[in-house]
Tab-separated table of C-alpha atoms in Angstrom:
chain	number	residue	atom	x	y	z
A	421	UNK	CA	0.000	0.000	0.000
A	422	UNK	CA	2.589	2.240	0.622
A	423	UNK	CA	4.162	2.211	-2.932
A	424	UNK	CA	1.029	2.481	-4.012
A	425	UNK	CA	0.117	5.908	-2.113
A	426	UNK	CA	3.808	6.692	-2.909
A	427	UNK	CA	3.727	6.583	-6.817
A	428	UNK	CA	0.293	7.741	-6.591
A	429	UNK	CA	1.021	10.925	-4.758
A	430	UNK	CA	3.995	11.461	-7.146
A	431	UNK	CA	1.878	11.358	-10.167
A	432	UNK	CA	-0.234	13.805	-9.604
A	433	UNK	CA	2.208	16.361	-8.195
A	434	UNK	CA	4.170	15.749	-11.361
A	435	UNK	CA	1.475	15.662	-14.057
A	436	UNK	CA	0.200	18.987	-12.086
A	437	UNK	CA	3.837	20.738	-12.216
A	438	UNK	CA	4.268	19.918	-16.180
A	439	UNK	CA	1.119	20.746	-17.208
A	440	UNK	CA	1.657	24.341	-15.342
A	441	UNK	CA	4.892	25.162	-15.933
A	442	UNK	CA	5.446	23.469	-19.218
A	443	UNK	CA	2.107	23.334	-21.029
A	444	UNK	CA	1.143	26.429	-19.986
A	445	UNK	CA	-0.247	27.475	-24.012
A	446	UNK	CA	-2.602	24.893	-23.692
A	447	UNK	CA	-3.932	25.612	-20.372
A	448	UNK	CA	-4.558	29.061	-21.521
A	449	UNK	CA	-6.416	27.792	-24.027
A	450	UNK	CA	-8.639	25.779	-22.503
A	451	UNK	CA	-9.488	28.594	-20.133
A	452	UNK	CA	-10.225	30.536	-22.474
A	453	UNK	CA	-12.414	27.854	-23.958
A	454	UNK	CA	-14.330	27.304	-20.547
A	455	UNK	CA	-14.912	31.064	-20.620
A	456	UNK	CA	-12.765	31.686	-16.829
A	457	UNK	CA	-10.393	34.929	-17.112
A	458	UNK	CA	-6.821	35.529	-16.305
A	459	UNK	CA	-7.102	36.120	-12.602
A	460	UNK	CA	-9.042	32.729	-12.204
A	461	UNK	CA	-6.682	30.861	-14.180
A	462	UNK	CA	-3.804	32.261	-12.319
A	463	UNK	CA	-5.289	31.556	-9.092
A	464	UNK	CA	-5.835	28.129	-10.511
A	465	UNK	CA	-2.546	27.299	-11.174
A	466	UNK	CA	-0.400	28.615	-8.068
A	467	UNK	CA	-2.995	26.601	-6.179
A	468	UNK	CA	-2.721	23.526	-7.671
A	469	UNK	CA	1.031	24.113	-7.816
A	470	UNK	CA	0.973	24.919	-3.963
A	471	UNK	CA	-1.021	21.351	-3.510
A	472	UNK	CA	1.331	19.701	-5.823
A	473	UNK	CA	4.584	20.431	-3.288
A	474	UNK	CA	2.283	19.810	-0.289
A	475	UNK	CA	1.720	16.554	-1.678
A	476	UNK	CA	5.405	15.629	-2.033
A	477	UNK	CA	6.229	17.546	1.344
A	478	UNK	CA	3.455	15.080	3.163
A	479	UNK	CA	5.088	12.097	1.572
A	480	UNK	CA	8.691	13.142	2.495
A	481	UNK	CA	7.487	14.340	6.379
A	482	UNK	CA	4.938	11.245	6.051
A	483	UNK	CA	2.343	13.659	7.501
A	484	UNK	CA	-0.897	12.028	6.906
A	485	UNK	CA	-3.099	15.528	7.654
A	486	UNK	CA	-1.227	17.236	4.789
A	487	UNK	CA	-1.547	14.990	2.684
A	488	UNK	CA	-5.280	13.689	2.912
A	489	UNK	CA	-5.945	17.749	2.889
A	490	UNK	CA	-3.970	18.208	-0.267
A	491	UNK	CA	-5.142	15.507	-2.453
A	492	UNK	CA	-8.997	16.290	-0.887
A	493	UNK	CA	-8.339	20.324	-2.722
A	494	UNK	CA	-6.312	19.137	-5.539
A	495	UNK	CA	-9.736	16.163	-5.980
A	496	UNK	CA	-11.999	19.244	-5.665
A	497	UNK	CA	-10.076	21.202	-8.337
A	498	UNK	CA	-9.913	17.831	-10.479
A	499	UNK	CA	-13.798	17.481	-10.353
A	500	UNK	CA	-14.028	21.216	-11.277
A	501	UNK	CA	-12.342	20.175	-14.614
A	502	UNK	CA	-14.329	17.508	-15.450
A	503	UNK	CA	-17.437	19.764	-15.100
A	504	UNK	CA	-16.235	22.661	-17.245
A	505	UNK	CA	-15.337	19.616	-19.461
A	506	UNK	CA	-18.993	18.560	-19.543
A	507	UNK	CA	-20.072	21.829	-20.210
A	508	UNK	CA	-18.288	22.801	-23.171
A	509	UNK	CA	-18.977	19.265	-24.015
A	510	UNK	CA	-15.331	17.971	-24.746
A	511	UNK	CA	-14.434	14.562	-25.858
A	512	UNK	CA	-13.411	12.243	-23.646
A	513	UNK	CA	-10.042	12.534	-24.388
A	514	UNK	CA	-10.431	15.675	-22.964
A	515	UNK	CA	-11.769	14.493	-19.642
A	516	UNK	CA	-8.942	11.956	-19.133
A	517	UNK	CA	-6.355	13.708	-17.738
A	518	UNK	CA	-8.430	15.321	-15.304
A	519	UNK	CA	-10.384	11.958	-14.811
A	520	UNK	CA	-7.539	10.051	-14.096
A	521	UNK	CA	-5.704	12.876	-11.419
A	522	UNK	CA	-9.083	12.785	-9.772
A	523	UNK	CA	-9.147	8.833	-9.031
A	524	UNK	CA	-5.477	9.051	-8.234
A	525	UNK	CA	-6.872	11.701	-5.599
A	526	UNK	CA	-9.073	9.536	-4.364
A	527	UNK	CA	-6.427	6.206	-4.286
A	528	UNK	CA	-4.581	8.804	-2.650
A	529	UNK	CA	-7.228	9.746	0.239
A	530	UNK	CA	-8.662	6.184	0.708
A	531	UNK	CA	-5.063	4.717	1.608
A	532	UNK	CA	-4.602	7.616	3.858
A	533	UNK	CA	-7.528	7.467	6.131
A	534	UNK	CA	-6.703	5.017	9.072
């Protein structure tokens, strides 16, 4: 279980960082698509950056607060992607990503619960 929270945890903070920092065109793009301005987009993004180093921090400290609190916000900003993906009305392709991060998220919450 524990390699399992461990890569987990690792994939998400990862896939979160690249898409950020270096597919940031497309994430403006898709903003734009969803209709959300700059400011919310911004605010997005440090946020989900910020949860993707708390995530890593909680694994490193194993602090299991941190992390269930992290990948609970980074699950609620996962599920806010798949609904601005259903209301555009994107192909599932679309959704993956965003799908996947979100059961990862949950993997990620279930195994840390004791």
């Amino acid at each position: 279980m524990v390699k399992i929270l461990f890569l987990s945890t690792f994939i998400v903070a990862v896939s979160v960082v690249y898409v950020w920092i270096f597919r940031f065109d497309n994430v403006v793009t898709e903003f734009k698509r969803f209709g959300l301005n700059d400011l919310v987009r911004n605010f997005v993004g440090v946020s989900k950056i910020s949860l993707a180093t708390s995530l890593i921090i909680s694994v490193y400290y194993s602090h299991n607060t941190l992390l269930i609190i992290s990948a609970s916000l980074m699950a609620l900003f996962m599920f806010g992607a798949q609904a601005f993906h259903f209301r555009i009305r994107n192909t599932f392709v679309k959704h993956l990503p965003s799908f996947l991060l979100l059961v990862l998220c949950i993997v990620i919450i279930a195994n840390s619960i004791k």
